[in-house]
Short mmCIF file of N, CA and C in Angstrom, two decimals:
data_model
loop_
_atom_site.label_atom_id
_atom_site.label_comp_id
_atom_site.label_asym_id
_atom_site.label_seq_id
_atom_site.Cartn_x
_atom_site.Cartn_y
_atom_site.Cartn_z
N MET A 919 27.39 -7.55 -14.25
CA MET A 919 26.28 -7.37 -14.54
C MET A 919 25.50 -7.36 -13.03
N LEU A 920 25.07 -8.61 -12.47
CA LEU A 920 24.41 -9.12 -10.77
C LEU A 920 24.55 -7.79 -10.49
N PRO A 921 25.83 -7.33 -10.06
CA PRO A 921 25.90 -6.41 -8.65
C PRO A 921 25.04 -5.10 -8.75
N HIS A 922 24.27 -5.11 -10.04
CA HIS A 922 24.04 -3.78 -10.94
C HIS A 922 21.92 -4.27 -11.12
N LEU A 923 21.64 -5.03 -10.30
CA LEU A 923 20.50 -6.12 -10.63
C LEU A 923 19.81 -4.46 -9.83
N ASP A 924 19.84 -4.60 -8.89
CA ASP A 924 18.89 -3.74 -8.02
C ASP A 924 18.48 -1.83 -9.01
N ALA A 925 19.68 -1.14 -9.10
CA ALA A 925 19.82 -0.47 -9.78
C ALA A 925 18.65 -0.28 -10.58
N ALA A 926 19.11 -1.59 -11.45
CA ALA A 926 17.85 -1.88 -12.85
C ALA A 926 16.40 -1.57 -12.34
N TYR A 927 16.23 -3.15 -12.00
CA TYR A 927 14.92 -3.13 -11.36
C TYR A 927 14.27 -1.82 -11.57
N ASN A 928 15.61 -0.29 -10.46
CA ASN A 928 14.74 0.45 -9.52
C ASN A 928 15.19 1.42 -10.76
N LEU A 929 15.56 1.66 -11.58
CA LEU A 929 14.94 1.96 -13.05
C LEU A 929 13.47 1.95 -13.72
N ALA A 930 14.01 0.56 -14.07
CA ALA A 930 12.63 0.25 -14.59
C ALA A 930 11.34 0.20 -14.17
N ARG A 931 11.00 -0.35 -12.76
CA ARG A 931 10.02 -0.05 -11.46
C ARG A 931 9.69 1.86 -12.42
N TRP A 932 10.35 2.35 -11.83
CA TRP A 932 9.93 3.68 -12.45
C TRP A 932 9.65 4.93 -12.99
N LEU A 933 10.37 3.82 -14.65
CA LEU A 933 9.55 4.64 -15.47
C LEU A 933 8.63 3.83 -16.33
N ALA A 934 8.37 2.25 -15.77
CA ALA A 934 7.21 1.28 -16.32
C ALA A 934 5.96 2.37 -15.60
N ARG A 935 6.23 1.81 -14.04
CA ARG A 935 5.41 2.42 -13.05
C ARG A 935 4.51 1.10 -12.75
N ASP A 936 5.53 0.00 -12.72
CA ASP A 936 4.46 -0.87 -12.52
C ASP A 936 4.98 -2.24 -12.15
N ASP A 937 4.90 -2.99 -11.33
CA ASP A 937 6.20 -4.03 -10.57
C ASP A 937 6.96 -4.85 -12.24
N VAL A 938 5.27 -5.89 -12.31
CA VAL A 938 5.69 -6.73 -13.64
C VAL A 938 6.49 -6.37 -14.61
N ASP A 939 5.76 -5.69 -15.35
CA ASP A 939 6.43 -4.04 -16.52
C ASP A 939 7.96 -4.09 -16.06
N ALA A 940 7.98 -3.89 -14.93
CA ALA A 940 9.54 -3.45 -14.14
C ALA A 940 10.41 -4.74 -14.16
N GLN A 941 9.76 -5.59 -14.10
CA GLN A 941 10.40 -7.42 -13.68
C GLN A 941 10.43 -7.72 -15.82
N ASP A 942 9.72 -7.56 -16.25
CA ASP A 942 9.64 -8.14 -17.47
C ASP A 942 11.08 -6.86 -18.47
N VAL A 943 10.90 -5.63 -18.06
CA VAL A 943 12.13 -4.77 -18.73
C VAL A 943 13.26 -5.12 -18.02
N VAL A 944 13.79 -5.24 -17.04
CA VAL A 944 14.91 -5.41 -16.84
C VAL A 944 15.24 -7.62 -17.06
N GLN A 945 14.31 -8.32 -17.32
CA GLN A 945 14.54 -9.53 -17.86
C GLN A 945 14.90 -8.93 -19.42
N GLU A 946 14.31 -8.67 -19.99
CA GLU A 946 14.67 -8.63 -21.04
C GLU A 946 15.87 -7.19 -21.95
N ALA A 947 16.10 -6.47 -20.61
CA ALA A 947 17.54 -6.32 -20.53
C ALA A 947 18.88 -7.00 -20.11
N MET A 948 18.37 -7.51 -19.18
CA MET A 948 19.11 -8.69 -18.36
C MET A 948 19.54 -9.22 -20.05
N LEU A 949 18.89 -9.78 -20.51
CA LEU A 949 19.23 -11.51 -22.00
C LEU A 949 20.09 -10.01 -22.47
N ARG A 950 19.60 -8.91 -23.34
CA ARG A 950 20.11 -8.12 -24.00
C ARG A 950 21.53 -7.45 -23.54
N ALA A 951 22.09 -7.27 -22.57
CA ALA A 951 23.58 -7.60 -22.02
C ALA A 951 24.20 -8.82 -21.52
N PHE A 952 23.69 -9.94 -21.12
CA PHE A 952 24.44 -10.82 -21.83
C PHE A 952 24.02 -11.07 -23.99
N ARG A 953 23.95 -11.04 -23.98
CA ARG A 953 23.39 -11.19 -25.83
C ARG A 953 24.55 -10.41 -26.42
N TYR A 954 24.99 -8.62 -26.11
CA TYR A 954 26.03 -8.16 -26.18
C TYR A 954 26.70 -7.75 -25.29
N PHE A 955 27.18 -8.93 -24.56
CA PHE A 955 28.78 -8.37 -23.76
C PHE A 955 29.93 -9.05 -24.70
N ASP A 956 29.61 -8.27 -25.33
CA ASP A 956 31.16 -8.86 -26.55
C ASP A 956 31.11 -7.05 -27.36
N SER A 957 30.08 -6.28 -27.20
CA SER A 957 30.43 -5.30 -28.07
C SER A 957 30.99 -3.85 -26.17
N PHE A 958 30.64 -4.85 -24.76
CA PHE A 958 31.16 -3.82 -23.85
C PHE A 958 32.25 -3.72 -24.09
N HIS A 959 33.06 -2.23 -23.89
CA HIS A 959 34.41 -2.13 -24.15
C HIS A 959 35.06 -1.88 -22.63
N GLY A 960 34.96 -2.27 -21.59
CA GLY A 960 35.58 -1.92 -20.44
C GLY A 960 34.47 -0.42 -20.18
N GLY A 961 35.43 0.40 -18.82
CA GLY A 961 33.79 1.37 -18.32
C GLY A 961 33.14 1.12 -17.07
N ASP A 962 31.84 2.02 -16.99
CA ASP A 962 31.08 1.61 -16.18
C ASP A 962 30.51 0.80 -16.47
N ALA A 963 30.57 -0.44 -16.12
CA ALA A 963 29.74 -1.88 -15.66
C ALA A 963 27.05 -0.80 -15.85
N ARG A 964 27.69 -0.58 -14.53
CA ARG A 964 26.58 0.01 -14.24
C ARG A 964 25.75 1.22 -15.03
N VAL A 965 26.78 1.91 -15.90
CA VAL A 965 26.04 2.83 -16.67
C VAL A 965 25.79 2.24 -17.54
N TRP A 966 26.37 0.83 -18.18
CA TRP A 966 26.26 0.35 -19.14
C TRP A 966 24.97 -0.15 -19.19
N LEU A 967 24.50 -0.83 -18.46
CA LEU A 967 23.45 -1.89 -18.06
C LEU A 967 21.94 -0.40 -17.80
N LEU A 968 22.48 0.20 -17.42
CA LEU A 968 21.01 1.11 -17.13
C LEU A 968 21.33 1.36 -18.35
N ALA A 969 21.44 2.09 -19.65
CA ALA A 969 21.05 2.30 -20.84
C ALA A 969 20.15 1.43 -21.44
N ILE A 970 20.88 0.16 -21.10
CA ILE A 970 20.59 -0.88 -22.22
C ILE A 970 18.88 -1.56 -21.13
N VAL A 971 18.78 -0.81 -19.73
CA VAL A 971 17.62 -0.92 -19.25
C VAL A 971 17.01 0.41 -20.22
N ARG A 972 16.80 1.48 -20.25
CA ARG A 972 16.46 2.79 -20.93
C ARG A 972 15.35 2.43 -21.49
N ASN A 973 17.22 1.96 -23.07
CA ASN A 973 16.46 1.54 -24.05
C ASN A 973 15.31 0.25 -24.33
N THR A 974 15.73 -0.88 -23.75
CA THR A 974 15.26 -2.02 -23.59
C THR A 974 13.47 -1.37 -23.10
N PHE A 975 12.91 -0.54 -22.16
CA PHE A 975 11.80 0.03 -21.79
C PHE A 975 10.91 0.77 -23.18
N TYR A 976 12.11 1.90 -23.27
CA TYR A 976 11.71 2.40 -24.54
C TYR A 976 10.80 1.67 -25.88
N SER A 977 11.81 1.07 -26.31
CA SER A 977 11.60 0.16 -27.42
C SER A 977 10.24 -1.08 -27.58
N LEU A 978 10.71 -1.65 -26.30
CA LEU A 978 8.81 -2.34 -25.96
C LEU A 978 8.25 -1.49 -25.26
N ARG A 979 8.05 -0.28 -24.83
CA ARG A 979 6.67 0.59 -24.15
C ARG A 979 5.96 0.89 -26.11
N THR A 980 6.87 1.01 -26.92
CA THR A 980 6.74 1.82 -28.76
C THR A 980 6.33 0.06 -29.02
N LYS A 981 6.68 -0.98 -29.17
CA LYS A 981 5.97 -2.16 -29.40
C LYS A 981 4.55 -1.76 -28.86
N ALA A 982 4.37 -1.80 -27.57
CA ALA A 982 3.29 -2.06 -26.89
C ALA A 982 2.43 -1.40 -27.17
N ALA A 983 1.26 -1.51 -28.51
CA ALA A 983 0.86 0.23 -28.83
C ALA A 983 -0.48 0.16 -28.03
N ALA A 984 -1.11 -0.83 -27.18
CA ALA A 984 -1.87 -0.82 -26.74
C ALA A 984 -1.88 0.18 -24.87
N ASP A 985 -0.49 0.62 -24.71
CA ASP A 985 -0.33 1.32 -23.67
C ASP A 985 -0.74 3.07 -24.29
N ASP A 986 -1.58 3.08 -24.19
CA ASP A 986 -1.94 4.47 -24.59
C ASP A 986 -1.81 5.64 -23.19
N ALA A 987 -1.47 5.35 -22.41
CA ALA A 987 -1.24 6.34 -21.18
C ALA A 987 -0.19 7.37 -20.87
N HIS A 988 0.98 6.49 -22.10
CA HIS A 988 1.94 7.49 -22.13
C HIS A 988 1.27 9.27 -22.80
N GLU A 989 2.32 10.01 -22.16
CA GLU A 989 1.67 11.49 -23.01
C GLU A 989 3.36 11.63 -23.85
N THR A 990 3.07 12.63 -24.56
CA THR A 990 4.57 13.11 -25.42
C THR A 990 4.49 14.55 -24.71
N PHE A 991 6.12 14.89 -24.19
CA PHE A 991 6.42 15.51 -23.89
C PHE A 991 6.80 17.20 -24.38
N ASP A 992 5.59 18.39 -24.05
CA ASP A 992 5.66 19.96 -25.11
C ASP A 992 6.17 20.32 -24.06
N ASP A 993 6.72 21.46 -23.62
CA ASP A 993 7.25 21.90 -22.95
C ASP A 993 6.43 23.51 -22.75
N ASP A 994 5.94 23.48 -23.40
CA ASP A 994 4.53 24.65 -23.89
C ASP A 994 3.47 24.09 -22.96
N VAL A 995 3.32 23.10 -22.83
CA VAL A 995 1.98 21.89 -22.09
C VAL A 995 2.16 22.27 -21.02
N HIS A 996 3.33 21.69 -20.49
CA HIS A 996 4.14 20.48 -19.44
C HIS A 996 5.04 22.19 -18.34
N THR A 997 4.30 22.80 -18.30
CA THR A 997 4.71 24.13 -17.74
C THR A 997 3.91 24.46 -16.57
N PHE A 998 4.67 24.22 -15.62
CA PHE A 998 3.24 25.38 -14.68
C PHE A 998 3.63 26.61 -14.44
N ALA A 999 2.68 27.74 -13.41
CA ALA A 999 2.61 28.82 -12.76
C ALA A 999 3.96 28.43 -11.33
N ASP A 1000 4.46 29.80 -11.31
CA ASP A 1000 5.02 29.95 -9.98
C ASP A 1000 5.09 29.91 -9.08
N GLU A 1001 4.33 29.23 -8.28
CA GLU A 1001 3.84 29.82 -7.03
C GLU A 1001 5.19 29.35 -6.23
N GLN A 1002 5.04 30.00 -5.30
CA GLN A 1002 6.25 29.94 -4.01
C GLN A 1002 5.48 29.26 -2.22
N PRO A 1003 5.85 28.04 -2.09
CA PRO A 1003 5.03 27.27 -0.98
C PRO A 1003 5.64 28.33 0.29
N THR A 1004 5.07 28.33 1.27
CA THR A 1004 5.62 28.65 2.36
C THR A 1004 6.26 27.78 3.52
N PRO A 1005 7.01 28.36 3.86
CA PRO A 1005 7.85 27.23 5.03
C PRO A 1005 7.28 25.95 5.76
N GLU A 1006 5.94 26.29 6.49
CA GLU A 1006 5.80 25.25 6.53
C GLU A 1006 5.09 23.81 5.63
N ALA A 1007 4.53 24.63 4.78
CA ALA A 1007 3.95 23.85 3.69
C ALA A 1007 5.30 22.85 3.12
N ARG A 1008 6.90 23.97 2.72
CA ARG A 1008 8.06 23.35 2.38
C ARG A 1008 7.99 22.13 3.60
N ALA A 1009 7.93 21.92 4.92
CA ALA A 1009 8.05 21.03 6.10
C ALA A 1009 7.43 19.87 6.09
N LEU A 1010 5.70 20.64 5.60
CA LEU A 1010 4.73 19.08 5.06
C LEU A 1010 4.99 18.24 4.11
N LEU A 1011 5.63 19.12 3.07
CA LEU A 1011 5.73 18.34 2.24
C LEU A 1011 6.68 17.05 1.59
N ALA A 1012 8.16 17.90 3.38
CA ALA A 1012 9.03 17.21 3.31
C ALA A 1012 8.94 15.38 3.73
N LEU A 1013 8.15 15.92 4.51
CA LEU A 1013 7.60 14.70 5.75
C LEU A 1013 6.57 13.71 4.66
N ASP A 1014 5.60 13.43 3.55
CA ASP A 1014 5.18 13.31 3.32
C ASP A 1014 6.01 12.33 2.22
N VAL A 1015 6.43 10.57 2.46
CA VAL A 1015 6.45 10.51 1.33
C VAL A 1015 6.08 9.93 0.22
N SER A 1016 4.67 9.52 0.48
CA SER A 1016 3.85 9.17 -0.94
C SER A 1016 3.60 10.22 -1.86
N THR A 1017 3.38 11.80 -1.19
CA THR A 1017 2.58 12.90 -1.99
C THR A 1017 4.11 12.71 -2.79
N LEU A 1018 5.21 12.88 -2.38
CA LEU A 1018 6.97 12.43 -3.42
C LEU A 1018 6.68 11.47 -4.05
N GLN A 1019 6.02 10.47 -4.04
CA GLN A 1019 6.26 8.80 -5.23
C GLN A 1019 5.26 9.62 -5.76
N THR A 1020 3.64 9.70 -5.39
CA THR A 1020 2.94 10.30 -6.31
C THR A 1020 3.02 11.46 -7.03
N ALA A 1021 3.70 12.07 -7.12
CA ALA A 1021 3.81 13.26 -7.86
C ALA A 1021 4.76 12.90 -8.89
N LEU A 1022 6.40 11.87 -8.13
CA LEU A 1022 7.49 11.87 -9.70
C LEU A 1022 6.31 10.76 -10.32
N GLU A 1023 5.59 10.17 -9.63
CA GLU A 1023 4.60 9.29 -10.94
C GLU A 1023 4.05 10.30 -11.90
N ASN A 1024 3.81 10.94 -11.63
CA ASN A 1024 3.17 11.68 -13.12
C ASN A 1024 3.95 12.99 -13.43
N LEU A 1025 5.34 12.74 -13.52
CA LEU A 1025 6.21 13.76 -14.64
C LEU A 1025 6.28 12.64 -15.71
N PRO A 1026 6.09 13.28 -16.84
CA PRO A 1026 6.44 12.37 -18.13
C PRO A 1026 8.02 11.46 -17.80
N HIS A 1027 7.89 11.68 -18.59
CA HIS A 1027 9.24 9.97 -19.10
C HIS A 1027 10.27 10.84 -18.96
N PRO A 1028 10.66 11.54 -19.87
CA PRO A 1028 12.34 12.18 -19.89
C PRO A 1028 12.14 13.13 -18.72
N LEU A 1029 12.03 13.63 -17.98
CA LEU A 1029 11.55 14.53 -16.78
C LEU A 1029 11.88 13.10 -15.68
N ARG A 1030 10.87 12.32 -15.48
CA ARG A 1030 10.97 11.44 -14.46
C ARG A 1030 12.76 10.26 -14.55
N GLU A 1031 12.51 9.94 -15.45
CA GLU A 1031 13.83 9.49 -15.69
C GLU A 1031 15.03 9.77 -15.34
N ALA A 1032 14.96 11.19 -15.49
CA ALA A 1032 16.17 12.07 -15.20
C ALA A 1032 16.49 11.94 -13.77
N LEU A 1033 15.17 12.19 -12.97
CA LEU A 1033 15.60 12.53 -11.51
C LEU A 1033 15.44 11.00 -11.03
N VAL A 1034 15.24 9.94 -11.48
CA VAL A 1034 14.97 9.17 -10.73
C VAL A 1034 16.76 8.19 -10.97
N LEU A 1035 17.57 8.49 -12.26
CA LEU A 1035 18.70 8.75 -12.46
C LEU A 1035 19.32 9.37 -11.22
N ARG A 1036 19.17 10.90 -11.32
CA ARG A 1036 19.77 11.90 -10.36
C ARG A 1036 19.55 11.44 -9.32
N GLU A 1037 18.90 11.56 -8.56
CA GLU A 1037 18.43 11.56 -7.55
C GLU A 1037 18.38 10.82 -6.72
N LEU A 1038 18.41 8.98 -6.87
CA LEU A 1038 17.78 7.97 -6.78
C LEU A 1038 19.06 7.36 -6.71
N GLU A 1039 19.29 7.24 -8.28
CA GLU A 1039 20.96 6.32 -9.03
C GLU A 1039 22.12 6.87 -8.36
N GLU A 1040 21.92 8.44 -8.09
CA GLU A 1040 23.00 9.34 -7.88
C GLU A 1040 24.31 9.35 -8.68
N CYS A 1041 24.07 8.37 -10.02
CA CYS A 1041 24.70 9.17 -11.36
C CYS A 1041 24.78 10.01 -11.85
N SER A 1042 26.11 10.73 -11.97
CA SER A 1042 26.74 11.87 -12.62
C SER A 1042 25.51 12.61 -13.82
N TYR A 1043 25.19 14.10 -14.13
CA TYR A 1043 25.35 14.53 -15.23
C TYR A 1043 26.21 13.73 -16.04
N LYS A 1044 27.15 13.49 -16.76
CA LYS A 1044 28.17 12.81 -17.24
C LYS A 1044 27.48 11.19 -17.84
N GLU A 1045 27.62 10.46 -16.72
CA GLU A 1045 26.65 9.31 -16.27
C GLU A 1045 24.73 9.29 -17.13
N ILE A 1046 24.34 10.54 -16.80
CA ILE A 1046 23.25 10.40 -17.31
C ILE A 1046 23.33 10.71 -19.28
N ALA A 1047 23.96 11.29 -19.80
CA ALA A 1047 23.91 11.50 -20.46
C ALA A 1047 23.80 10.52 -21.81
N SER A 1048 25.24 9.65 -20.97
CA SER A 1048 25.43 8.62 -21.69
C SER A 1048 24.69 7.64 -21.97
N ILE A 1049 24.11 6.96 -20.59
CA ILE A 1049 22.71 6.65 -20.60
C ILE A 1049 21.54 6.87 -21.02
N THR A 1050 21.12 8.31 -21.26
CA THR A 1050 19.60 9.08 -22.23
C THR A 1050 20.48 8.92 -23.41
N GLY A 1051 21.74 9.50 -23.92
CA GLY A 1051 22.12 9.41 -25.36
C GLY A 1051 22.16 10.83 -24.84
N GLN A 1052 21.71 11.48 -24.19
CA GLN A 1052 21.69 12.99 -24.65
C GLN A 1052 23.15 13.92 -24.11
N LYS A 1053 23.07 15.01 -24.50
CA LYS A 1053 23.97 16.27 -24.17
C LYS A 1053 23.97 16.12 -22.83
N ILE A 1054 24.84 17.04 -22.87
CA ILE A 1054 24.78 17.15 -20.83
C ILE A 1054 23.87 19.00 -20.83
N GLY A 1055 24.02 19.77 -21.65
CA GLY A 1055 23.48 20.90 -21.63
C GLY A 1055 21.37 20.27 -21.35
N THR A 1056 21.55 19.32 -22.45
CA THR A 1056 20.13 18.78 -22.32
C THR A 1056 18.86 18.25 -21.04
N VAL A 1057 20.04 17.06 -20.81
CA VAL A 1057 20.50 17.03 -18.93
C VAL A 1057 20.60 17.69 -17.97
N MET A 1058 21.31 18.40 -18.41
CA MET A 1058 20.92 19.74 -17.08
C MET A 1058 19.73 20.11 -16.72
N SER A 1059 19.34 20.60 -18.40
CA SER A 1059 18.31 21.88 -18.85
C SER A 1059 16.52 20.54 -18.10
N ARG A 1060 17.28 19.25 -18.71
CA ARG A 1060 15.41 18.31 -17.83
C ARG A 1060 15.48 18.54 -16.02
N LEU A 1061 16.59 18.19 -15.67
CA LEU A 1061 16.45 17.99 -14.45
C LEU A 1061 15.58 19.69 -13.96
N ALA A 1062 16.03 20.41 -14.47
CA ALA A 1062 15.95 21.65 -13.69
C ALA A 1062 14.18 20.90 -14.35
N ARG A 1063 13.84 21.52 -15.40
CA ARG A 1063 12.46 21.34 -15.26
C ARG A 1063 11.66 20.32 -14.29
N ALA A 1064 12.64 19.04 -13.57
CA ALA A 1064 11.90 18.19 -13.59
C ALA A 1064 11.89 18.76 -12.17
N ARG A 1065 12.95 19.32 -11.78
CA ARG A 1065 12.58 19.39 -9.94
C ARG A 1065 11.69 20.29 -9.98
N GLU A 1066 11.35 21.54 -10.73
CA GLU A 1066 11.02 22.35 -11.11
C GLU A 1066 9.60 21.76 -10.84
N ARG A 1067 9.08 21.20 -12.15
CA ARG A 1067 7.78 20.40 -11.88
C ARG A 1067 6.95 19.38 -11.00
N LEU A 1068 8.42 18.89 -10.67
CA LEU A 1068 7.68 18.15 -9.11
C LEU A 1068 7.76 19.02 -8.34
N ARG A 1069 8.13 19.86 -7.54
CA ARG A 1069 8.11 20.69 -6.98
C ARG A 1069 5.78 20.89 -6.81
N ALA A 1070 5.80 21.52 -8.59
CA ALA A 1070 4.48 21.95 -8.23
C ALA A 1070 3.56 21.60 -8.48
N GLU A 1071 3.64 19.83 -8.39
CA GLU A 1071 3.40 19.06 -7.86
C GLU A 1071 3.17 18.65 -6.80
N MET A 1072 3.50 18.85 -5.82
CA MET A 1072 3.83 18.41 -5.18
C MET A 1072 3.06 19.98 -3.92
N ILE A 1073 3.47 20.87 -4.70
CA ILE A 1073 2.68 21.83 -4.40
C ILE A 1073 0.69 22.07 -4.83
N HIS A 1074 0.71 21.41 -5.56
CA HIS A 1074 -0.78 21.31 -6.28
C HIS A 1074 -1.50 19.66 -5.41
N HIS A 1075 -0.68 19.22 -5.42
CA HIS A 1075 -1.08 17.72 -4.17
C HIS A 1075 -1.54 18.66 -2.63
N SER A 1076 -0.49 19.25 -1.85
CA SER A 1076 -0.68 20.02 -0.68
C SER A 1076 -1.96 20.85 -0.70
N THR A 1077 -2.14 21.27 -2.19
CA THR A 1077 -3.25 21.99 -1.74
C THR A 1077 -4.17 21.30 -1.78
N GLU A 1078 -4.61 20.49 -2.38
CA GLU A 1078 -6.18 19.38 -2.64
C GLU A 1078 -5.97 19.08 -0.74
N ALA A 1079 -5.51 18.84 -0.34
CA ALA A 1079 -5.73 17.67 0.70
C ALA A 1079 -5.77 18.52 1.79
N ARG A 1080 -5.00 19.89 1.63
CA ARG A 1080 -5.83 21.07 3.11
C ARG A 1080 -7.08 21.44 2.42
N ARG A 1081 -7.11 20.94 1.59
CA ARG A 1081 -9.04 21.53 0.66
C ARG A 1081 -9.89 20.06 1.06
N HIS A 1082 -9.14 19.56 1.74
CA HIS A 1082 -10.28 18.32 1.81
C HIS A 1082 -10.60 17.79 3.60
N ASP A 1083 -9.21 19.14 3.82
CA ASP A 1083 -9.23 18.66 5.82
C ASP A 1083 -10.51 19.56 6.49
N VAL A 1084 -10.63 18.69 7.35
CA VAL A 1084 -12.15 19.18 8.20
C VAL A 1084 -10.90 20.33 9.27
N PRO A 1085 -12.02 21.11 9.34
CA PRO A 1085 -11.23 22.33 10.54
C PRO A 1085 -11.31 21.62 11.80
#
């Protein structure tokens, strides 16, 4: 499992949004992986460990009632109007890593986890479905919504930044 420790921390960090909480999640996930290693029947150890990290995060999150910063995902509430950015805006957005990180952190957990697993951890749709316990169709639709929401967040941030520019 040690070769996959970085991937486990990366997923935990994006889910928890905090280094210390991510370390706690990974520590607990590694303990669970060790405790239940006899249930591992071969296959992709990375996918198995990432599923444990994800499940550990959500189980610890539900135990921590003081964490009121979470939001429930609702398709009707979490949709944005379609605004097409100009090519110049797209170029500027592509260069702003800070904007991307902020926009990614603002996504609801289900969308953020799907994007992190696909784009940062380079998991296949099948692997994401296995990790999250979702159907592949659900994974694909979440990724489509996540990409659209991320694009809208970045456009919104870019528009806000331009309002504060001095001519």
